[in-house]
Short mmCIF file of C-alpha atoms in Angstrom, two decimals:
data_model
loop_
_atom_site.label_atom_id
_atom_site.label_comp_id
_atom_site.label_asym_id
_atom_site.label_seq_id
_atom_site.Cartn_x
_atom_site.Cartn_y
_atom_site.Cartn_z
CA MET A 1 -0.04 -0.01 0.01
CA LYS A 2 2.74 2.38 0.85
CA LYS A 3 4.78 1.81 -2.21
CA ASN A 4 1.74 2.11 -4.49
CA LEU A 5 1.09 5.59 -2.74
CA LEU A 6 4.79 6.49 -3.31
CA LEU A 7 4.40 5.74 -6.94
CA VAL A 8 1.26 7.97 -7.30
CA ILE A 9 3.01 10.75 -5.52
CA ILE A 10 6.07 10.66 -7.87
CA SER A 11 3.79 10.47 -10.74
CA LEU A 12 1.77 13.33 -9.87
CA SER A 13 5.22 15.20 -9.26
CA LEU A 14 6.40 14.45 -12.51
CA VAL A 15 3.09 15.41 -14.22
CA VAL A 16 2.94 18.93 -12.23
CA ARG A 17 6.68 19.41 -13.19
CA CYS A 18 6.05 18.71 -16.69
CA TYR A 19 3.14 21.06 -16.88
CA SER A 20 4.95 23.80 -15.23
CA GLN A 21 7.75 23.58 -17.73
CA GLU A 22 5.47 23.72 -20.65
CA LEU A 23 3.76 26.61 -18.98
CA ARG A 24 6.81 28.49 -18.49
CA SER A 25 8.02 27.88 -22.17
CA ASP A 26 4.60 29.13 -23.37
CA LYS A 27 4.86 32.32 -21.52
CA ILE A 28 8.46 32.91 -22.67
CA LEU A 29 7.32 32.16 -26.28
CA ALA A 30 4.42 34.85 -25.81
CA VAL A 31 7.06 37.39 -24.73
CA LEU A 32 9.05 36.40 -27.84
CA LYS A 33 6.06 37.04 -30.38
CA SER A 34 5.56 40.48 -28.74
CA GLU A 35 9.55 41.39 -29.22
CA LEU A 36 8.94 40.20 -32.81
CA GLU A 37 6.33 43.10 -33.29
CA LYS A 38 8.97 45.63 -31.71
CA GLU A 39 11.77 44.55 -33.90
CA ASN A 40 11.71 47.45 -36.13
CA SER A 41 12.04 49.96 -33.32
CA TYR A 42 15.21 48.04 -32.25
CA ASP A 43 16.56 48.40 -35.68
CA LEU A 44 15.98 51.80 -35.90
CA LYS A 45 17.74 52.65 -32.64
CA LYS A 46 20.87 50.48 -33.77
CA GLU A 47 20.97 52.40 -37.21
CA ASP A 48 20.79 55.80 -35.20
CA ARG A 49 23.83 54.64 -33.10
CA ILE A 50 25.75 53.70 -36.47
CA LYS A 51 24.68 57.22 -37.89
CA GLN A 52 26.17 58.97 -35.09
CA LEU A 53 29.47 56.89 -34.91
CA ARG A 54 29.91 57.34 -38.67
CA ILE A 55 29.53 61.21 -38.23
CA GLN A 56 32.04 61.06 -35.52
CA LEU A 57 34.43 59.25 -37.63
CA ASN A 58 34.05 61.72 -40.64
CA LEU A 59 34.82 64.56 -38.10
CA SER A 60 37.59 62.82 -36.47
CA ASP A 61 41.38 63.56 -36.99
CA LYS A 62 42.53 61.33 -39.93
CA LYS A 63 46.17 61.50 -38.23
CA ASN A 64 45.06 60.21 -35.05
CA PHE A 65 45.23 56.31 -35.48
CA ASN A 66 43.64 55.57 -31.97
CA ALA A 67 40.58 57.57 -32.51
CA GLN A 68 40.06 56.30 -36.09
CA TYR A 69 40.48 52.77 -35.06
CA ALA A 70 38.19 53.09 -31.85
CA LEU A 71 35.43 54.59 -34.13
CA CYS A 72 35.84 51.92 -36.85
CA SER A 73 35.82 49.26 -34.33
CA GLN A 74 32.56 50.42 -32.63
CA ILE A 75 30.87 50.73 -35.87
CA PHE A 76 32.25 47.21 -36.83
CA ASP A 77 30.70 45.85 -33.51
CA GLU A 78 27.37 47.37 -34.27
CA TYR A 79 27.55 45.80 -37.97
CA HIS A 80 29.04 42.46 -37.05
CA SER A 81 25.91 40.73 -36.32
CA PHE A 82 23.70 43.12 -38.25
CA LYS A 83 24.70 43.47 -41.64
CA PHE A 84 27.39 41.37 -43.30
CA ASP A 85 28.55 43.70 -46.17
CA SER A 86 28.98 46.85 -43.95
CA ALA A 87 30.89 44.83 -41.14
CA PHE A 88 33.14 43.58 -43.89
CA MET A 89 33.73 47.09 -45.09
CA TYR A 90 34.72 48.29 -41.88
CA ALA A 91 37.01 45.22 -40.96
CA ARG A 92 38.89 46.07 -44.23
CA LYS A 93 39.07 49.61 -43.21
CA MET A 94 40.39 48.65 -39.91
CA ILE A 95 42.96 46.49 -41.65
CA THR A 96 44.01 49.38 -43.88
CA LEU A 97 44.52 51.48 -40.86
CA SER A 98 46.58 49.23 -39.01
CA GLU A 99 48.90 48.55 -41.90
CA LYS A 100 49.15 52.09 -42.66
CA PHE A 101 50.28 53.04 -39.09
CA ASN A 102 52.02 49.80 -38.78
CA ASN A 103 50.08 48.55 -35.62
CA THR A 104 50.63 44.58 -35.60
CA ASN A 105 48.35 43.90 -32.77
CA LYS A 106 45.50 45.84 -34.01
CA LEU A 107 46.27 44.47 -37.61
CA ILE A 108 45.91 40.87 -36.42
CA ARG A 109 42.79 41.64 -34.12
CA SER A 110 41.14 43.12 -37.35
CA GLN A 111 42.16 40.25 -39.25
CA VAL A 112 40.51 37.97 -36.91
CA GLN A 113 37.35 40.10 -36.89
CA LEU A 114 37.59 39.80 -40.81
CA GLY A 115 37.66 36.13 -40.49
CA SER A 116 34.79 35.83 -38.18
CA THR A 117 32.67 38.20 -40.65
CA LEU A 118 33.39 36.05 -43.58
CA LEU A 119 32.56 32.90 -41.42
CA ASN A 120 29.38 34.25 -40.67
CA SER A 121 28.08 34.58 -43.94
CA GLY A 122 29.31 31.32 -45.20
CA PHE A 123 32.44 32.36 -47.16
CA TYR A 124 34.39 29.44 -45.85
CA LYS A 125 37.46 29.60 -48.21
CA GLU A 126 37.92 33.34 -47.96
CA ALA A 127 37.62 32.96 -43.95
CA PHE A 128 40.49 30.24 -44.17
CA ASP A 129 42.40 32.56 -46.49
CA ALA A 130 42.09 35.30 -43.86
CA VAL A 131 43.24 32.91 -40.98
CA GLU A 132 45.97 31.50 -43.01
CA ALA A 133 47.32 35.12 -43.39
CA ILE A 134 47.64 35.72 -39.66
CA ASN A 135 51.22 35.28 -38.15
CA ILE A 136 50.44 34.04 -34.29
CA HIS A 137 54.20 34.32 -33.32
CA GLY A 138 54.77 36.76 -30.50
CA LEU A 139 50.90 37.32 -30.01
CA SER A 140 49.35 38.10 -26.50
CA ASP A 141 47.46 35.40 -24.98
CA SER A 142 44.14 37.28 -25.68
CA LEU A 143 44.90 37.52 -29.28
CA LYS A 144 45.96 33.82 -29.55
CA ALA A 145 42.72 32.77 -27.94
CA ASP A 146 40.60 34.75 -30.19
CA TYR A 147 42.81 33.31 -33.20
CA PHE A 148 42.05 29.69 -32.05
CA ASN A 149 38.50 30.21 -31.28
CA LEU A 150 37.82 31.68 -34.76
CA ARG A 151 39.79 28.62 -36.29
CA ALA A 152 37.85 26.17 -34.10
CA ARG A 153 34.33 27.90 -35.26
CA LEU A 154 35.58 27.76 -38.92
CA ASN A 155 36.17 24.07 -38.67
CA ALA A 156 33.13 23.32 -37.02
CA GLY A 157 31.37 25.33 -39.60
CA ILE A 158 32.74 23.65 -42.56
CA GLY A 159 32.43 20.21 -40.95
CA ASP A 160 28.62 20.90 -40.47
CA TYR A 161 28.49 22.25 -43.92
CA ASP A 162 30.00 19.11 -45.47
CA ASP A 163 27.98 16.84 -43.38
CA ASP A 164 29.69 13.53 -44.21
CA ALA A 165 31.32 10.58 -42.46
CA TYR A 166 34.90 11.23 -43.19
CA PHE A 167 35.63 15.10 -43.82
CA SER A 168 33.35 16.15 -41.44
CA LYS A 169 35.05 14.05 -38.59
CA ILE A 170 38.53 15.58 -39.43
CA TYR A 171 37.31 19.16 -39.42
CA ARG A 172 35.40 18.57 -35.96
CA GLN A 173 38.67 16.85 -34.62
CA ARG A 174 40.53 20.07 -35.68
CA SER A 175 37.88 22.26 -34.04
CA GLU A 176 38.14 20.52 -30.57
CA GLU A 177 41.94 20.91 -30.80
CA ASP A 178 41.61 24.65 -31.56
CA PHE A 179 39.14 25.05 -28.68
CA LYS A 180 41.61 23.36 -26.27
CA ASN A 181 44.40 25.44 -27.52
CA ALA A 182 42.23 28.90 -26.86
CA GLU A 183 41.31 27.25 -23.39
CA VAL A 184 45.20 27.04 -22.82
CA ALA A 185 46.04 30.51 -24.00
CA THR A 186 43.22 32.07 -21.81
CA PRO A 187 41.70 29.71 -19.14
CA SER A 188 37.87 29.95 -18.67
CA ASN A 189 36.58 32.19 -15.90
CA GLU A 190 34.46 31.45 -13.18
CA PHE A 191 31.28 32.45 -15.19
CA GLU A 192 32.43 30.34 -18.35
CA LYS A 193 33.15 27.37 -15.89
CA THR A 194 29.92 27.35 -14.41
CA ILE A 195 28.37 27.29 -18.10
CA ASN A 196 30.46 24.55 -18.86
CA MET A 197 29.25 22.43 -16.13
CA ALA A 198 25.88 22.43 -17.50
CA PHE A 199 27.36 19.90 -19.98
CA GLN A 200 28.62 17.47 -17.55
CA PRO A 201 26.98 14.11 -17.35
CA ASP A 202 24.12 13.93 -15.04
CA SER A 203 25.86 11.62 -12.76
CA ILE A 204 28.58 13.78 -11.73
CA ARG A 205 26.70 17.29 -12.22
CA ASP A 206 25.56 19.01 -9.20
CA LYS A 207 22.04 18.69 -8.52
CA LYS A 208 21.67 22.28 -7.88
CA LEU A 209 22.54 23.37 -11.65
CA THR A 210 19.25 22.85 -12.85
CA PRO A 211 17.70 24.83 -15.93
CA ASP A 212 16.20 27.25 -13.39
CA PHE A 213 19.24 27.85 -11.71
CA TYR A 214 21.13 28.78 -15.13
CA TYR A 215 18.23 30.84 -16.31
CA ASN A 216 18.45 33.05 -13.36
CA PHE A 217 22.27 33.04 -13.33
CA ILE A 218 22.68 34.49 -16.71
CA ILE A 219 19.86 36.92 -15.95
CA SER A 220 21.34 38.13 -12.93
CA LYS A 221 24.78 38.81 -14.34
CA ASP A 222 23.83 41.97 -15.98
CA LEU A 223 25.27 40.88 -19.36
CA PRO A 224 24.75 42.63 -22.77
CA GLU A 225 21.77 41.57 -24.64
CA HIS A 226 23.86 40.11 -27.24
CA LYS A 227 26.18 38.14 -24.71
CA VAL A 228 22.96 36.83 -23.04
CA ALA A 229 21.78 35.50 -26.34
CA MET A 230 25.16 33.73 -26.83
CA VAL A 231 25.29 32.30 -23.65
CA ALA A 232 21.51 31.07 -23.72
CA THR A 233 21.84 29.58 -27.18
CA ARG A 234 25.06 27.50 -25.96
CA LEU A 235 23.02 26.33 -22.94
CA SER A 236 20.25 25.19 -24.94
CA PHE A 237 22.44 22.39 -26.24
CA ALA A 238 22.77 21.03 -22.76
CA TYR A 239 19.08 20.27 -22.40
CA THR A 240 16.07 18.86 -24.39
CA GLY A 241 12.31 19.68 -24.50
CA ASP A 242 10.65 22.41 -23.06
CA ASN A 243 14.10 23.45 -21.11
CA ARG A 244 15.61 23.87 -24.51
CA ILE A 245 12.80 26.04 -25.82
CA LEU A 246 13.15 28.03 -22.66
CA PHE A 247 16.66 28.94 -23.50
CA LEU A 248 16.40 29.26 -27.21
CA ALA A 249 13.51 31.62 -26.56
CA LEU A 250 15.55 33.76 -24.07
CA ALA A 251 18.30 33.76 -26.81
CA ALA A 252 15.93 34.95 -29.60
CA ILE A 253 14.58 37.76 -27.29
CA ASN A 254 17.82 39.16 -26.80
CA ASP A 255 18.72 38.67 -30.26
CA ILE A 256 15.79 41.01 -31.28
CA ARG A 257 16.60 43.45 -28.70
CA SER A 258 20.30 43.67 -29.69
CA SER A 259 19.14 43.74 -33.60
CA THR A 260 21.20 40.55 -34.11
CA LYS A 261 20.56 39.30 -37.49
CA GLU A 262 23.26 36.57 -37.76
CA THR A 263 21.77 34.37 -35.21
CA LEU A 264 21.20 30.67 -34.79
CA ALA A 265 18.79 30.86 -31.91
CA ILE A 266 15.44 31.45 -33.57
CA PHE A 267 16.20 28.90 -36.52
CA LEU A 268 16.91 26.36 -33.84
CA LEU A 269 13.87 27.37 -31.80
CA GLY A 270 11.87 26.78 -35.01
CA GLN A 271 13.14 23.24 -35.46
CA GLU A 272 12.63 22.44 -31.91
CA LEU A 273 9.07 23.69 -31.99
CA PHE A 274 8.43 21.74 -35.21
CA LYS A 275 9.85 18.67 -33.66
CA ARG A 276 7.22 19.09 -30.75
CA SER A 277 4.17 19.61 -33.42
CA LYS A 278 3.99 23.30 -32.53
CA THR A 279 3.76 23.98 -36.34
CA GLU A 280 2.30 27.43 -36.55
CA ASP A 281 4.81 28.89 -33.83
CA ALA A 282 7.69 26.81 -35.78
CA TYR A 283 6.35 28.50 -39.11
CA ILE A 284 6.75 32.17 -37.64
CA MET A 285 10.16 31.41 -36.14
CA MET A 286 11.60 29.91 -39.51
CA GLN A 287 10.30 32.79 -41.56
CA HIS A 288 11.84 35.27 -39.12
CA ALA A 289 15.22 33.09 -39.26
CA VAL A 290 15.15 33.20 -43.07
CA LYS A 291 14.28 37.02 -43.18
CA ASN A 292 17.05 37.70 -40.96
CA ALA A 293 19.63 35.53 -42.84
CA LYS A 294 18.78 37.41 -46.13
CA PHE A 295 18.97 40.94 -44.38
CA TYR A 296 22.47 40.11 -42.97
CA GLY A 297 23.82 38.16 -45.87
CA ALA A 298 24.26 34.72 -44.48
CA ARG A 299 23.97 32.85 -47.65
CA SER A 300 24.71 29.28 -46.13
CA ARG A 301 22.24 29.85 -43.42
CA GLU A 302 19.63 31.08 -45.79
CA VAL A 303 19.92 27.94 -47.91
CA GLN A 304 19.87 25.61 -44.88
CA ILE A 305 16.71 27.35 -43.44
CA GLU A 306 14.79 27.54 -46.97
CA SER A 307 15.48 23.89 -47.40
CA ILE A 308 13.40 23.22 -44.12
CA LEU A 309 10.88 25.96 -44.39
CA PRO A 310 8.59 24.17 -47.04
CA LEU A 311 8.44 21.25 -44.76
CA VAL A 312 7.14 23.35 -42.04
CA ALA A 313 4.83 25.47 -44.36
CA GLY A 314 3.45 22.17 -45.85
CA LYS A 315 2.63 21.03 -42.27
CA VAL A 316 1.06 24.16 -41.30
CA ILE A 317 -1.33 23.87 -44.45
CA ASP A 318 -2.14 20.22 -43.69
CA GLN A 319 -3.00 21.04 -40.13
CA LYS A 320 -5.29 23.94 -41.19
CA GLN A 321 -7.04 21.69 -43.89
CA HIS A 322 -7.32 18.91 -41.06
CA GLU A 323 -8.87 21.29 -38.73
CA ARG A 324 -11.37 22.49 -41.65
CA ASP A 325 -12.05 18.86 -42.58
CA LYS A 326 -12.78 17.98 -39.08
CA LEU A 327 -15.03 21.19 -38.53
CA LEU A 328 -16.90 20.14 -42.12
CA ILE A 329 -17.40 16.71 -41.38
CA GLY A 330 -18.80 17.42 -37.83
CA PHE A 331 -21.12 19.86 -39.24
CA LEU A 332 -22.07 17.35 -42.03
CA ILE A 333 -22.54 14.62 -39.62
CA PHE A 334 -24.72 16.72 -37.36
CA LEU A 335 -26.79 17.98 -40.25
CA ILE A 336 -27.31 14.35 -41.61
CA VAL A 337 -28.25 13.08 -37.98
CA ALA A 338 -30.60 15.93 -37.55
CA VAL A 339 -32.29 15.39 -41.26
CA VAL A 340 -32.35 11.67 -40.43
CA LEU A 341 -34.09 12.11 -37.22
CA PHE A 342 -36.73 14.44 -38.41
CA PHE A 343 -37.38 12.16 -41.42
CA LEU A 344 -37.89 9.00 -39.04
CA LEU A 345 -40.10 11.32 -36.75
CA VAL A 346 -42.26 12.74 -39.65
CA ILE A 347 -42.70 9.95 -42.12
CA TYR A 348 -41.76 6.85 -40.30
CA ARG A 349 -45.17 4.94 -41.00
CA LYS A 350 -44.77 5.45 -44.60
CA GLN A 351 -41.07 4.49 -44.94
CA ILE A 352 -41.56 0.67 -45.47
CA GLU A 353 -44.25 1.23 -48.14
CA ARG A 354 -42.09 3.63 -49.92
CA ILE A 355 -39.34 1.43 -49.81
CA LYS A 356 -41.13 -1.39 -51.32
CA ASN A 357 -42.56 1.16 -54.07
CA ASN A 358 -38.94 2.46 -54.55
CA GLU A 359 -37.83 -1.24 -55.09
CA ARG A 360 -40.32 -2.02 -57.36
CA VAL A 361 -39.49 1.21 -59.48
CA ILE A 362 -35.75 0.53 -59.46
CA LYS A 363 -36.52 -3.02 -60.64
CA GLU A 364 -38.69 -1.78 -63.38
CA ILE A 365 -36.14 0.91 -64.34
CA ASN A 366 -33.10 -1.52 -64.27
CA SER A 367 -35.21 -3.89 -66.70
CA ASP A 368 -36.00 -1.02 -68.84
CA LEU A 369 -32.51 -0.04 -68.92
CA LYS A 370 -31.17 -3.54 -69.39
CA SER A 371 -33.62 -3.91 -72.30
CA ILE A 372 -32.43 -0.41 -73.86
CA ASN A 373 -28.83 -1.06 -73.30
CA GLY A 374 -29.32 -4.56 -75.11
CA LYS A 375 -30.90 -2.65 -78.22
CA LEU A 376 -28.19 -0.18 -78.24
CA TRP A 377 -25.47 -2.78 -78.11
CA GLU A 378 -27.37 -4.53 -80.87
CA SER A 379 -27.86 -1.49 -82.97
CA SER A 380 -24.06 -0.64 -82.48
CA ARG A 381 -23.03 -4.13 -83.75
CA ILE A 382 -25.39 -4.13 -86.63
CA LYS A 383 -23.92 -0.79 -87.73
CA GLU A 384 -20.42 -1.92 -87.38
CA GLU A 385 -20.97 -5.06 -88.99
CA PHE A 386 -23.10 -3.45 -91.79
CA ILE A 387 -20.23 -0.78 -92.42
CA GLY A 388 -17.59 -3.49 -92.44
CA LEU A 389 -19.75 -5.42 -95.07
CA PHE A 390 -20.40 -2.30 -97.08
CA PHE A 391 -16.78 -1.66 -97.73
CA LYS A 392 -15.99 -5.06 -98.30
CA THR A 393 -18.65 -5.90 -100.79
CA CYS A 394 -17.82 -2.52 -102.40
CA SER A 395 -14.30 -3.11 -102.70
CA SER A 396 -14.81 -6.55 -104.03
CA TYR A 397 -17.39 -5.38 -106.59
CA ILE A 398 -14.79 -2.63 -107.84
CA GLU A 399 -12.11 -5.60 -107.91
CA THR A 400 -14.39 -7.50 -109.69
CA LEU A 401 -15.17 -5.16 -112.36
CA ASP A 402 -11.51 -4.51 -112.76
CA LYS A 403 -11.01 -8.27 -113.34
CA VAL A 404 -13.85 -8.17 -116.16
CA LYS A 405 -12.04 -5.40 -117.47
CA ARG A 406 -8.69 -7.11 -117.73
CA ARG A 407 -10.42 -10.43 -119.28
CA THR A 408 -12.02 -8.25 -121.99
CA GLN A 409 -8.56 -6.84 -122.65
CA HIS A 410 -7.46 -10.30 -122.89
CA ASN A 411 -10.24 -11.22 -125.39
CA ILE A 412 -9.37 -8.49 -127.62
CA LYS A 413 -5.84 -9.62 -127.68
CA LEU A 414 -7.01 -13.02 -128.76
CA GLY A 415 -9.23 -11.51 -131.41
CA LYS A 416 -12.61 -12.09 -129.76
CA TYR A 417 -13.64 -8.46 -130.20
CA ASN A 418 -17.46 -9.12 -130.39
CA GLU A 419 -17.41 -10.87 -126.94
CA ALA A 420 -15.26 -8.19 -125.67
CA ASN A 421 -17.55 -5.62 -126.62
CA ALA A 422 -20.57 -7.13 -125.02
CA VAL A 423 -18.96 -7.42 -121.66
CA LEU A 424 -17.37 -3.83 -121.74
CA ASP A 425 -20.67 -2.34 -122.97
CA LYS A 426 -22.10 -3.51 -119.67
CA VAL A 427 -19.38 -2.44 -117.38
CA GLN A 428 -18.88 1.26 -116.42
CA VAL A 429 -16.40 1.38 -113.62
CA ASP A 430 -16.61 5.22 -113.01
CA LYS A 431 -20.44 5.10 -112.62
CA GLU A 432 -19.98 2.24 -110.32
CA LYS A 433 -17.61 4.13 -108.12
CA ASP A 434 -19.81 7.17 -108.11
CA GLN A 435 -22.53 5.02 -106.84
CA LEU A 436 -20.15 3.58 -104.34
CA TYR A 437 -19.27 7.13 -103.09
CA ASP A 438 -22.92 8.05 -102.99
CA THR A 439 -23.80 4.85 -100.93
CA LEU A 440 -20.94 5.53 -98.49
CA ASP A 441 -22.19 9.34 -98.27
CA THR A 442 -25.67 8.08 -97.56
CA MET A 443 -24.65 5.68 -95.10
CA PHE A 444 -22.09 7.93 -93.36
CA LEU A 445 -24.59 10.77 -93.16
CA THR A 446 -27.16 8.28 -91.94
CA LEU A 447 -24.89 7.52 -88.88
CA PHE A 448 -23.68 11.24 -88.39
CA PRO A 449 -26.48 13.38 -89.65
CA ASN A 450 -24.94 16.52 -88.07
CA PHE A 451 -20.98 15.72 -89.47
CA ILE A 452 -21.03 18.64 -92.10
CA THR A 453 -22.38 21.15 -89.60
CA SER A 454 -20.04 20.20 -86.59
CA PHE A 455 -17.08 19.74 -89.05
CA ASN A 456 -17.64 23.56 -90.31
CA ALA A 457 -18.15 24.50 -86.64
CA LEU A 458 -14.36 23.78 -86.39
CA LEU A 459 -13.49 26.43 -89.19
CA LYS A 460 -14.04 30.19 -89.65
CA THR A 461 -17.07 31.01 -91.57
CA GLU A 462 -15.08 32.10 -94.88
CA ASP A 463 -13.19 28.90 -94.65
CA GLN A 464 -16.26 26.63 -94.33
CA ILE A 465 -16.62 23.58 -96.49
CA TRP A 466 -20.22 22.90 -97.70
CA PRO A 467 -21.23 20.30 -100.32
CA LYS A 468 -22.55 21.85 -103.44
CA SER A 469 -26.12 21.50 -104.66
CA GLY A 470 -27.04 17.77 -105.58
CA GLU A 471 -23.74 16.48 -103.40
CA MET A 472 -23.98 14.85 -100.02
CA LEU A 473 -20.16 15.09 -99.42
CA ASN A 474 -17.49 16.59 -101.38
CA ALA A 475 -13.82 15.35 -101.57
CA THR A 476 -12.47 17.12 -98.62
CA LEU A 477 -15.52 15.91 -96.46
CA ARG A 478 -15.17 12.56 -97.65
CA ILE A 479 -11.73 12.27 -96.61
CA PHE A 480 -12.49 13.51 -93.01
CA ALA A 481 -15.65 11.19 -92.93
CA LEU A 482 -13.40 8.12 -93.54
CA MET A 483 -11.13 9.35 -90.81
CA ARG A 484 -14.18 9.72 -88.48
CA LEU A 485 -15.12 5.89 -89.47
CA GLY A 486 -11.61 5.06 -88.29
CA VAL A 487 -9.74 4.81 -91.49
CA SER A 488 -6.55 6.80 -90.38
CA GLU A 489 -3.88 5.70 -92.95
CA LEU A 490 -3.53 7.89 -95.80
CA GLU A 491 -2.61 4.97 -98.14
CA THR A 492 -5.93 3.59 -97.51
CA ILE A 493 -8.11 6.73 -97.83
CA ALA A 494 -6.15 7.07 -101.05
CA GLN A 495 -7.15 3.72 -102.23
CA ILE A 496 -10.61 4.14 -101.45
CA LEU A 497 -11.34 7.30 -103.00
CA ASP A 498 -8.87 6.69 -105.74
CA TYR A 499 -6.65 9.71 -105.08
CA SER A 500 -2.92 9.80 -104.71
CA VAL A 501 -1.44 9.84 -101.06
CA SER A 502 -0.03 13.26 -101.90
CA THR A 503 -3.60 14.46 -102.65
CA VAL A 504 -5.14 13.19 -99.38
CA TYR A 505 -2.18 14.81 -97.58
CA THR A 506 -2.75 18.30 -99.13
CA TYR A 507 -6.57 17.96 -98.54
CA LYS A 508 -5.73 17.27 -94.83
CA ASN A 509 -3.24 20.14 -94.20
CA ARG A 510 -5.17 22.55 -96.11
CA VAL A 511 -8.09 22.07 -93.63
CA LYS A 512 -5.97 21.80 -90.55
CA VAL A 513 -4.24 24.96 -91.11
CA LYS A 514 -7.37 26.85 -91.51
CA ALA A 515 -8.87 25.24 -88.38
CA MET A 516 -9.90 27.56 -85.22
CA VAL A 517 -8.26 24.85 -83.00
CA PRO A 518 -4.54 23.93 -82.95
CA ALA A 519 -3.84 21.53 -86.05
CA GLU A 520 -2.57 18.71 -83.48
CA ASP A 521 -5.87 18.89 -81.98
CA PHE A 522 -8.09 18.97 -85.23
CA GLU A 523 -8.27 15.04 -85.86
CA ARG A 524 -9.11 14.55 -82.17
CA LYS A 525 -12.04 16.96 -82.48
CA ILE A 526 -13.26 15.23 -85.68
CA MET A 527 -13.18 11.65 -83.87
CA GLU A 528 -15.43 13.46 -80.93
CA ILE A 529 -18.22 14.14 -83.59
CA LYS A 530 -21.07 11.94 -82.38
CA PHE A 531 -24.21 10.43 -83.98
CA ILE A 532 -26.26 13.13 -82.40
CA ASP A 533 -25.15 16.65 -80.71
CA ASP A 534 -27.47 15.78 -77.87
CA LEU A 535 -29.42 19.19 -78.72
CA GLN A 536 -26.22 21.23 -77.86
CA PRO A 537 -25.53 24.37 -79.94
CA VAL A 538 -23.46 23.21 -82.97
CA GLY A 539 -19.84 23.24 -82.08
CA ALA A 540 -20.24 24.21 -78.59
CA SER A 541 -18.19 21.32 -77.23
CA LEU A 542 -15.94 21.02 -80.28
CA LEU A 543 -13.88 24.10 -79.69
CA THR A 544 -13.55 23.40 -75.80
#
């Protein structure tokens, strides 16, 4: 009994703790969204500070190196995490000043700052070149630490960029070595040591070093906003879940207040929110992250974010669509239930009778439809067989006449002139062909009574082709009539109509060029002409 009670108490304490952590992260996210709305005002203040510093720089003594360098350094610090191109320009200007006045320490410090700026924007090769140009012999410990920290960040950045099993491992090993060299040059102070302890394993870490401790610890140190953001971002890698969201949101808030555009915090926050299915908040953070990257000029960061942003946007759209679908389904279910209930209450007694009547009507309709379908199928088969028989008979007849003609010619060669003349007098091939075409025209127009009208609907008024008085189909119409019947090969059409293949081709192309539909669609439109136009306006469906 006591064990069960203890388990219940532990479970309740865990639930309360998780709820309080989630509530705290929700509150700081609300603060972050409020700060996002004030972002422009923070940026304007930074631009005003930069403007004042630039005025001072223009008015300063050009021969006074210390004054010139100090002002350029201040302007660089303002631009360093704000706008790449301006930061790059002032880093170059500090290098030029240092070379002009032969100040080695300031030169190296400026070169380190240039390398850091290039790294922030994804210019890895140029950053490596800048690092290689630095001579570290005889440097102060502070400058050595800055140099090693820059090289460590550069190796870590290129390792993450490569993201492969071989080269990335090499770059990360180099990064760890450089961080160790930086630690040797300038050992961590008490503040840094306390932050580093957050990354110790749980088994050896002091139990007092909780997320709440670190949150209050960095807030109480009266650090600059940009420094708070950097420390909070680093601490976020020591935690997961709501605690990580807490530190990333704190970092993002201070990035906004310090007008820091070259920032990782809000991007990581978007990723973490996306993992926890807080998709709308994740989308807001990702949008802001890509806007910052574009503003600063961080090309690699921009590409990285834009590769993920469509996934987040797609999930946002899916969630909203799912919510709309659920609302619609709920409404439809409610409506259907209400209608069904009303229907059952009002006409319940008559329902059985109506069902029986409906079943009887359905059976009758199905019987009628079955009969009609059978007749239609039979009619279609008769027409198909009849058309086939028609062509076979006519072709055979023409072939027979041709054979008679050849036999007659043979009799002539044998001198049997009377017999040949008797046969030839009775055979008139041209007349028989004309009769065949008339029969073909009559049969075709019986099957397709609206063919001529539908055909001309595909042509402009001045280009339309109509049979002359006494004709049913002319040569052009007859070619396309055969095509409508399924005779598509030019050789076959030419053989049936006693034309050359080139003549048939010329007739076809002459019409297709004048058609109001694209030439490649004309034959398809011809094949869509039906037995009856279903009382639709002529050509209404052919030109769609």
